[in-house]
Amino acid sequence: MRLTGNTTLATIRSRRTAMSIAGVLYSLTTLFLAVGAVNGQNNLLFWAFGLALGGLLVSGVFSGLGLMGLRISRECPGVARVGEPMRIRYHARNANRLLPVFCVTLRESAGAKREDRGQTSAPPTPPIVAFLPSAEARRHSTAEAAALPARRGRLTLELFSASSSFPLGLMRKSIDFEQHGAVLVLPARLRLRAGLIPSPARRGQGGAASPSAVGLSDEFFGVREYVPGDSPRLIAWRPSARGDALVVRQQGAPPPTIVWIVLDAPPGSPDLASERAVAIAAALVESVAQRGGAVGLSAPSQGLTCTPAPGQWHARRIVNLLATLDLAAPRRAAPATAGIRREHAAIVIHAAGPGDAGPDWATHLHADRIRDYLEPGEPVPPALLPPPEPETPEQRRRRLIRAFFMVDAPDEPQPAGVPR
Amino acid sequence: MNTDRAMRRLVLTASLLSILTYAIADESWPLGVVAIMLSLIGWTITERRAGRAVPRAVIAIAITVAILWAIASGLRSGLSVANFCQFTIAVMVVKAFDRRTSADLGQSVMLSLFLSIGALLTSNTLWMAVALAPTLAYCVAAGVAFQFHKGRAAARPTAPHVPAAGHATAPPKRIRGIVRTIAGGWAVAATISLVVFAAFPRSIGADSFGRWGNAAVGMMTGFTSEVNLGEGGLISTSSVPVLDLTVRTAAGQSIGAPEETFYLRGAVLDEYRNGSWTSSAPPGGMASPHQLPAGVALPLAADHGAGSAAGRSTGTRIELDIMVRNIKPSNAHIFTVWRPRAVEFESQAIVAHAPRTGVILRSGQGGRTRYRVVCEPLGSPPGAAAGGAASRRVVSFDNERIRALAADILRAAGLDPDPDTRPPEDDGAAAAAILRHFDDRFSYSLDIARAPRGRDPIEWFLLEERRGHCEYFASAMAALCRAVGVNSRVVTGYVATEFNDATRHYVVRESNAHAWVEVEVAPGHWQTRDPTPSGEFRRIHRPEPTIASRLRDLFEAVNYAWITSVVAFDEQSRASLVSAMRIDAAGIDAWTEDASRRIRSGGRELMARAIRNALVASVTVACLGVAWLFGWPLLRDALRASLRPRWLRLRAALGRRTPRRDPDAALYARLLAALSRRGVPKPEWSPPLAHAATIPDPALSQPAARIAHAIYRVRYGKAPLAPEDHRAVMADLAAIEAAPRRARPGPAPDDPR
């Protein structure tokens, strides 16, 4: 079953019908009208009773029949970030020949699973809800849900429901769909201050390895044919003499800066601190990769070692590993300094207190001092902040009194740009 | 269209319409006007830009006061629909000052529905129904908009800095689809309601839970059984309909006509004291009340003791079908012409009848009621044989000056004023002479004149004032007749003069209230005499047709159809409708039998005919389909081409902007105007982004570039601005407009112009 192209349709699991409070009230009113009509022999009440009955039937039929013809497919973004909007699209096709569908609410049900690696005190991801205002008959429509992931990890989506109580909100008809989808939620994005990444203690020795690219180091890379404009100083006269054409020398690129990120988050560390450490590590990995350095990751408590390599692809791989890193599950510990050499730069991120992980020349960062590592004025993402203190009874009492006697903000957020 | 704003407006309209509907139903105009004004004020305060709701404490106090007031009203006058509706209106007004959350809006819609039901319980007038129809439509529309609002709110991200997916505007195509769907739903619901209306059995379970409201059709008649001269009384110019009258022969033929007038008797007043006429019939003159079931005719016996001629009839019976729009629940006068022989009500009632005066009193369910009266107008007065068989009742009037005046009138007519010596058969002539006395000496006036203190009003009218209304004329004639020994009485009721040709019925209004005289021309034989000057009578009760009166006739025809086919739809009507729609099984059997016989006997010829007809039908349908397929687009385009310019001209004439400018065009125009005012006008040949890059002042160039980007995105990328983007653009625009003005430079050096 396909929607368009290679989009797979969600499978219909079950259908449900529920009467809302308004529906119950409406039904009671309809009953009252019937009793009033019979009691008073008031013909207009008979007519109103018939109209109310018709409204009840039409409401049920409209919302039910419309949903029956709805075919939906979910499109997940693949990757999202903690604290950044994650948009999930729902592609709907109304297979009804005549009947349009209105006011469809698409809601990821509680069956959505999360494979968290590690526990944090951040709130869970808020409910993922999309609103499809209308789906014309035999037409495609798209709805989009925006949500803020609050935790890193792999978010697996399985069940979602499409429900509508159009037109009068009396009965809510729902259809449960099943479609597998997964979103890798990366750690929160941090803007680290410049100078946080140290230079290596000393460069690697020349000649240890052939340079992999042309550059301006002292290492020889190769020769190539002379092209007009090349400096005559670069002409390699001896090879030129051996051949028929002029060739010039090419220098190799200097070896990349190698930075090891050591994540010191032993099991039992506080959740918030561990998550902060992971977020700092991910930010460091991306920062080093952006500067062209080679970055490696070592998480001794989790038995994870990722050898340094340059390039964005490698950095993304490490960040993905950090996203799914389970800090709570102990594994066979690996030596913290395995593979780290003197000429490499190393940053050790401690989740809990000063530890002995990492080489002695490494830079040590502490998760609880995360504010010091951010650019000036850059706030700590809400997901990495401690949860707010629970409201005391006194605070609650004061808030209620203030709300009762004072004019305060509306109870529900108003849409932006819509004047009240 | 912004759906949230549209929903709030729909809720407001539904609330106001429901209040208006109830005000029409209850005729409580002050309440309606005040509630509507307060609601509008509340909405204006809270709905305007940066408007704030009233504190919750004030709202809670107001609601508490409304509840206490409702409880007090309930304790004082019992639970009633009026109390409930007034409480509902109070809550709706308070809600208008409250915050505008989803719950508030939903509650407002529900309150509007409840108030509409209250209006239904209060009245069944056509005006109420006319007001109710848009109220229900707006309630449904508000409910639909509420669904959109709720769905959008549920999908709105909880974090304030996360932009919502999509935007809160509905494209016109979607609105058209919604309107089509709602219209279809309305049609289905209306069909169901009609089926329920027609099929639901009536007369079952009536008044099982007591009376709910007073579903009256019109106003109370204000009819009383007393006449107090000089106090107004029946003199009403109100055009509020009181009853509808259809007059038929015994064979069912309508005998109403515009020139035909019927006197509908209500109260018979035969006792005069100090300017007031009262009835002596109750309690002694009334026969014992009858418990009369619905649809059962009650024969009304005449007072045989008064004379043998009382039962003499002309043999021509007429039937009056009368629908009183709002009758009193107890001891209500039943209006008939003289003399009623049988009466039948559509609902159960207790009926009391005074045989001597013909007065009928009814007790039972109030509000609209319908009854049928069989009447038998009596023939000419009996002759001497009949008159000799019964003795004349001797009456007098205790006023010397009136007696002298009456004697003068009779002497002038050549009749003996002394009742002892005057032959009984001259009583009719004596009454006629007195009637002629009013023809040219008196004038008609609706001015409520009061007699001087200490003077008898009738004497004052007859001898000095000589102008007054029908009560004075009737009272004076009755007094003069009695003064010369002719038995007479004042009758109050209505005159049916306004005949509607379309519906073949009379509409009787408050202004048709009248008073006249019945004279006993022979023992037990009463004749109607109307001393009111006939010219004035016609002017008041049968005005010349005008455009207004014709329009009123048209409305009355619609109103009559509404009342007879909707409000007065009863079990009998339902049964006849259902039986008319019932499929005749025997007829179907006969038709199928005939068809099979024809098929058997017709053979090949019948088959050929059927094939030919089928072919013709198919070709016709195909031609019509092709014509529709190809012709309709042409016709539609032609209609659009011819009608659209006219529509645009009409809109322009009505002051609407046309055509409406796109938002990006408006933004662009505003940007150009702002740049021009700041001294950096955009040359026509330069695109906006390039022009922004040439502006030296970064305070102008940067926001201008951002606005240009936004305009490009909207116009060419077809991507509407997200709310936060829109806010940013407006902020940039405001920054440009607030920037200091620069001297207008000359033409740019690279200007090709």
GROMACS .gro file of C-alpha atoms in nm, chain A residues 20-59 61-62 83-88 98-107 126-136 139 143-148 164-172 382 399-420, chain B residues 2 4-5 8 46-58 60-61 99-103 110 113-114 117 120-125 128-129 132-133 136 139-140 143-145 147-159 161-166 168 173-174 177-178 180-182 184-186 188-190 192-194 196-197 200-212 215 365 368 562 566-570 723-724 726-727:
model
  216
   20SER     CA    1  -1.702   1.420   2.448
   21ILE     CA    2  -1.834   1.617   2.745
   22ALA     CA    3  -1.998   1.854   2.500
   23GLY     CA    4  -2.154   1.551   2.336
   24VAL     CA    5  -2.294   1.429   2.666
   25LEU     CA    6  -2.430   1.775   2.738
   26TYR     CA    7  -2.574   1.795   2.389
   27SER     CA    8  -2.738   1.455   2.427
   28LEU     CA    9  -2.892   1.558   2.757
   29THR     CA   10  -3.019   1.875   2.594
   30THR     CA   11  -3.166   1.670   2.310
   31LEU     CA   12  -3.338   1.449   2.566
   32PHE     CA   13  -3.465   1.759   2.742
   33LEU     CA   14  -3.603   1.887   2.413
   34ALA     CA   15  -3.782   1.558   2.354
   35VAL     CA   16  -3.934   1.560   2.701
   36GLY     CA   17  -4.024   1.927   2.669
   37ALA     CA   18  -4.185   1.869   2.331
   38VAL     CA   19  -4.392   1.577   2.455
   39ASN     CA   20  -4.481   1.753   2.777
   40GLY     CA   21  -4.574   2.087   2.628
   41GLN     CA   22  -4.689   1.964   2.287
   42ASN     CA   23  -4.486   2.254   2.154
   43ASN     CA   24  -4.438   2.192   1.785
   44LEU     CA   25  -4.128   2.406   1.762
   45LEU     CA   26  -3.975   2.192   2.033
   46PHE     CA   27  -4.057   1.884   1.825
   47TRP     CA   28  -3.881   2.048   1.536
   48ALA     CA   29  -3.586   2.150   1.753
   49PHE     CA   30  -3.566   1.795   1.888
   50GLY     CA   31  -3.552   1.664   1.532
   51LEU     CA   32  -3.285   1.915   1.446
   52ALA     CA   33  -3.079   1.822   1.750
   53LEU     CA   34  -3.116   1.454   1.666
   54GLY     CA   35  -3.014   1.525   1.309
   55GLY     CA   36  -2.713   1.719   1.432
   56LEU     CA   37  -2.607   1.428   1.647
   57LEU     CA   38  -2.633   1.182   1.359
   58VAL     CA   39  -2.466   1.413   1.111
   59SER     CA   40  -2.183   1.481   1.352
   61VAL     CA   41  -2.149   1.027   1.034
   62PHE     CA   42  -1.933   1.313   0.910
   83GLY     CA   43   1.602   2.176   2.245
   84GLU     CA   44   1.552   2.241   1.877
   85PRO     CA   45   1.219   2.206   1.696
   86MET     CA   46   1.167   1.868   1.546
   87ARG     CA   47   0.914   1.862   1.265
   88ILE     CA   48   0.731   1.545   1.173
   98LEU     CA   49  -1.703   1.308  -0.225
   99LEU     CA   50  -1.667   1.363   0.144
  100PRO     CA   51  -1.391   1.597   0.260
  101VAL     CA   52  -1.238   1.561   0.602
  102PHE     CA   53  -1.191   1.851   0.838
  103CYS     CA   54  -1.025   1.915   1.170
  104VAL     CA   55  -0.817   1.601   1.196
  105THR     CA   56  -0.582   1.585   1.492
  106LEU     CA   57  -0.286   1.355   1.447
  107ARG     CA   58  -0.133   1.250   1.775
  126PRO     CA   59   0.602   1.682   2.490
  127PRO     CA   60   0.319   1.514   2.303
  128ILE     CA   61   0.363   1.522   1.930
  129VAL     CA   62   0.042   1.660   1.781
  130ALA     CA   63  -0.029   1.777   1.429
  131PHE     CA   64  -0.341   1.941   1.298
  132LEU     CA   65  -0.478   1.872   0.953
  133PRO     CA   66  -0.737   2.142   0.887
  134SER     CA   67  -0.883   1.982   0.580
  135ALA     CA   68  -0.833   1.701   0.334
  136GLU     CA   69  -1.029   1.742   0.017
  139ARG     CA   70  -0.658   1.496  -0.272
  143ALA     CA   71   0.020   1.827   0.826
  144GLU     CA   72   0.323   1.905   1.035
  145ALA     CA   73   0.390   1.856   1.402
  146ALA     CA   74   0.648   2.063   1.583
  147ALA     CA   75   0.794   1.934   1.906
  148LEU     CA   76   1.094   2.000   2.121
  164SER     CA   77  -1.182   1.424   1.439
  165SER     CA   78  -1.490   1.556   1.612
  166PHE     CA   79  -1.598   1.773   1.322
  167PRO     CA   80  -1.840   1.946   1.287
  168LEU     CA   81  -1.989   2.000   1.632
  169GLY     CA   82  -1.743   1.831   1.862
  170LEU     CA   83  -1.999   1.588   1.995
  171MET     CA   84  -1.834   1.261   1.911
  172ARG     CA   85  -1.467   1.200   1.856
  382PRO     CA   86   1.680   2.437   2.904
  399ARG     CA   87  -0.018   3.223   4.269
  400LEU     CA   88  -0.387   3.133   4.285
  401ILE     CA   89  -0.469   3.444   4.483
  402ARG     CA   90  -0.278   3.658   4.237
  403ALA     CA   91  -0.453   3.495   3.946
  404PHE     CA   92  -0.789   3.546   4.112
  405PHE     CA   93  -0.753   3.910   4.196
  406MET     CA   94  -0.517   4.032   3.930
  407VAL     CA   95  -0.551   4.057   3.558
  408ASP     CA   96  -0.289   3.825   3.427
  409ALA     CA   97  -0.198   3.661   3.100
  410PRO     CA   98  -0.449   3.439   2.924
  411ASP     CA   99  -0.468   3.080   3.033
  412GLU     CA  100  -0.363   2.946   2.701
  413PRO     CA  101  -0.099   3.070   2.461
  414GLN     CA  102  -0.235   3.278   2.182
  415PRO     CA  103  -0.104   3.225   1.832
  416ALA     CA  104   0.175   3.459   1.750
  417GLY     CA  105   0.081   3.748   1.530
  418VAL     CA  106  -0.286   3.719   1.605
  419PRO     CA  107  -0.404   4.032   1.779
  420ARG     CA  108  -0.647   3.975   2.058
  422ASN     CA  109  -0.789   3.411   1.057
  424ASP     CA  110  -0.938   3.225   1.564
  425ARG     CA  111  -1.062   3.577   1.510
  428ARG     CA  112  -1.456   3.486   1.832
  466THR     CA  113  -1.158   4.269   2.590
  467GLU     CA  114  -1.124   4.217   2.217
  468ARG     CA  115  -0.946   4.532   2.116
  469ARG     CA  116  -0.572   4.534   2.069
  470ALA     CA  117  -0.402   4.491   2.406
  471GLY     CA  118  -0.745   4.455   2.560
  472ARG     CA  119  -0.754   4.288   2.898
  473ALA     CA  120  -1.020   4.086   3.067
  474VAL     CA  121  -1.182   4.187   3.391
  475PRO     CA  122  -1.015   4.025   3.697
  476ARG     CA  123  -1.142   3.685   3.788
  477ALA     CA  124  -1.255   3.808   4.125
  478VAL     CA  125  -1.497   4.051   3.963
  480ALA     CA  126  -1.670   3.541   4.015
  481ILE     CA  127  -1.858   3.802   4.215
  519ARG     CA  128  -1.105   3.624   2.928
  520ARG     CA  129  -1.135   3.454   2.596
  521THR     CA  130  -1.007   3.100   2.655
  522SER     CA  131  -1.132   2.799   2.466
  523ALA     CA  132  -1.350   2.700   2.759
  530MET     CA  133  -2.366   2.644   2.485
  533LEU     CA  134  -2.810   2.732   2.257
  534PHE     CA  135  -2.978   2.716   2.598
  537ILE     CA  136  -3.432   2.676   2.371
  540LEU     CA  137  -3.867   2.832   2.202
  541LEU     CA  138  -4.035   2.756   2.531
  542THR     CA  139  -4.146   3.116   2.565
  543SER     CA  140  -4.304   3.188   2.233
  544ASN     CA  141  -4.382   3.039   1.898
  545THR     CA  142  -4.429   3.356   1.700
  548MET     CA  143  -3.917   3.447   1.704
  549ALA     CA  144  -3.870   3.172   1.448
  552LEU     CA  145  -3.406   3.175   1.578
  553ALA     CA  146  -3.296   3.051   1.237
  556LEU     CA  147  -2.890   2.843   1.529
  559CYS     CA  148  -2.424   2.866   1.685
  560VAL     CA  149  -2.338   2.583   1.445
  563GLY     CA  150  -1.919   2.531   1.698
  564VAL     CA  151  -1.742   2.443   1.375
  565ALA     CA  152  -1.494   2.725   1.415
  567GLN     CA  153  -1.332   2.269   1.641
  568PHE     CA  154  -1.066   2.434   1.426
  569HIS     CA  155  -0.954   2.649   1.716
  570LYS     CA  156  -0.928   2.352   1.949
  571GLY     CA  157  -0.740   2.138   1.700
  572ARG     CA  158  -0.497   2.416   1.624
  573ALA     CA  159  -0.445   2.485   1.994
  574ALA     CA  160  -0.372   2.118   2.061
  575ALA     CA  161  -0.110   2.113   1.787
  576ARG     CA  162   0.047   2.436   1.904
  577PRO     CA  163   0.390   2.377   2.060
  578THR     CA  164   0.400   2.444   2.430
  579ALA     CA  165   0.740   2.613   2.415
  581HIS     CA  166   0.990   3.007   2.102
  582VAL     CA  167   0.894   2.717   1.878
  583PRO     CA  168   0.710   2.840   1.571
  584ALA     CA  169   0.383   2.666   1.509
  585ALA     CA  170   0.359   2.441   1.209
  586GLY     CA  171   0.142   2.606   0.949
  588ALA     CA  172  -0.375   3.028   1.155
  593LYS     CA  173  -1.095   2.709  -0.100
  594ARG     CA  174  -1.106   2.539   0.236
  597GLY     CA  175  -1.542   2.328   0.127
  598ILE     CA  176  -1.643   2.380   0.489
  600ARG     CA  177  -2.049   2.315   0.137
  601THR     CA  178  -2.007   2.042   0.395
  602ILE     CA  179  -2.196   2.234   0.662
  604GLY     CA  180  -2.500   1.944   0.333
  605GLY     CA  181  -2.506   1.859   0.700
  606TRP     CA  182  -2.775   2.119   0.760
  608VAL     CA  183  -2.958   1.624   0.625
  609ALA     CA  184  -3.033   1.747   0.977
  610ALA     CA  185  -3.326   1.953   0.848
  612ILE     CA  186  -3.437   1.444   0.984
  613SER     CA  187  -3.604   1.720   1.182
  614LEU     CA  188  -3.892   1.735   0.935
  616VAL     CA  189  -3.937   1.379   1.337
  617PHE     CA  190  -4.173   1.675   1.329
  620PHE     CA  191  -4.373   1.211   1.623
  621PRO     CA  192  -4.707   1.124   1.783
  622ARG     CA  193  -4.885   1.415   1.949
  623SER     CA  194  -5.119   1.428   2.245
  624ILE     CA  195  -4.917   1.168   2.432
  625GLY     CA  196  -4.775   1.266   2.766
  626ALA     CA  197  -4.894   1.624   2.754
  627ASP     CA  198  -4.837   1.813   3.080
  628SER     CA  199  -4.682   1.508   3.244
  629PHE     CA  200  -4.425   1.731   3.409
  630GLY     CA  201  -4.637   2.040   3.451
  631ARG     CA  202  -4.624   2.350   3.236
  632TRP     CA  203  -4.290   2.454   3.095
  635ALA     CA  204  -4.544   2.891   2.424
  785GLN     CA  205  -5.436   2.498   2.884
  788ARG     CA  206  -5.255   2.907   2.162
  982TRP     CA  207  -4.679   2.945   0.995
  986VAL     CA  208  -4.627   2.454   1.220
  987VAL     CA  209  -4.749   2.589   1.552
  988ALA     CA  210  -5.094   2.431   1.531
  989PHE     CA  211  -4.975   2.102   1.388
  990ASP     CA  212  -5.157   1.849   1.600
 1143PRO     CA  213   0.411   3.494   1.256
 1144GLU     CA  214   0.755   3.565   1.400
 1146HIS     CA  215   0.593   3.887   1.008
 1147ARG     CA  216   0.669   4.049   1.339
   0.00000   0.00000   0.00000
